[in-house]
Coordinates of C-alpha atoms in Angstrom, one line a residue:
X1 CA -24.4 -2.7 -35.2
X2 CA -24.2 -6.5 -35.5
X3 CA -21.7 -8.7 -33.7
X4 CA -18.1 -8.0 -34.3
X5 CA -14.7 -9.4 -33.2
X6 CA -11.3 -7.8 -32.7
X7 CA -7.9 -8.7 -31.5
X8 CA -6.0 -6.4 -29.2
X9 CA -2.9 -6.3 -27.0
X10 CA -2.1 -4.6 -23.7
X11 CA 1.0 -2.6 -23.3
X12 CA 2.8 -2.1 -20.0
X13 CA 3.7 1.6 -19.6
X14 CA 4.2 2.0 -15.8
X15 CA 1.5 4.7 -16.1
X16 CA -2.1 4.8 -14.9
X17 CA -4.8 4.0 -17.4
X18 CA -6.0 7.0 -19.4
X19 CA -9.3 7.7 -21.2
X20 CA -10.4 9.0 -24.5
X21 CA -8.2 11.4 -26.5
X22 CA -10.7 14.3 -26.4
X23 CA -9.5 16.4 -23.4
X24 CA -7.4 19.5 -23.7
X25 CA -3.7 18.5 -24.0
X26 CA -4.4 14.7 -24.1
X27 CA -3.5 14.4 -27.8
X28 CA -0.4 16.6 -27.4
X29 CA 1.0 14.7 -24.5
X30 CA 0.5 11.4 -26.2
X31 CA 2.3 12.7 -29.3
X32 CA 5.2 13.8 -27.0
X33 CA 5.4 10.3 -25.5
X34 CA 5.5 8.7 -29.0
X35 CA 8.2 11.1 -30.1
X36 CA 10.2 10.3 -26.9
X37 CA 9.9 6.6 -27.6
X38 CA 11.3 7.2 -31.1
X39 CA 14.2 9.2 -29.7
X40 CA 15.1 6.6 -27.1
X41 CA 14.9 3.8 -29.7
X42 CA 17.3 5.8 -32.0
X43 CA 19.8 6.3 -29.2
X44 CA 19.6 2.6 -28.3
X45 CA 20.0 1.6 -32.0
X46 CA 16.7 -0.3 -31.8
X47 CA 13.8 -0.2 -34.3
X48 CA 11.0 1.9 -32.7
X49 CA 8.4 -0.8 -33.5
X50 CA 10.6 -3.5 -31.9
X51 CA 11.0 -1.4 -28.8
X52 CA 7.2 -1.1 -28.5
X53 CA 6.7 -4.8 -29.2
X54 CA 9.2 -5.7 -26.6
X55 CA 7.1 -3.9 -24.0
X56 CA 3.8 -5.6 -24.8
X57 CA 2.2 -7.5 -21.9
X58 CA 1.6 -11.2 -22.4
X59 CA -2.0 -12.2 -23.3
X60 CA -4.4 -12.4 -20.3
X61 CA -2.2 -10.1 -18.2
X62 CA -3.7 -7.7 -15.6
X63 CA -2.6 -4.1 -15.4
X64 CA -2.2 -2.1 -12.2
X65 CA -5.9 -1.2 -12.5
X66 CA -6.9 -4.9 -12.8
X67 CA -7.9 -4.9 -16.4

């Protein structure tokens, strides 16, 4: 693979960092969190994407694990 570039963003979730989505239950629990965020946004009358974007960390921010 040659050189590549990507742009990413960090999201503050008040949760510890997690790894790859390959363990038993990891995918299911992440799906439940996303459904929960959608439910909360509906109750608040806020677009689900706007709710997620409002919780993005600013560029160059460090999370609780230092990354």
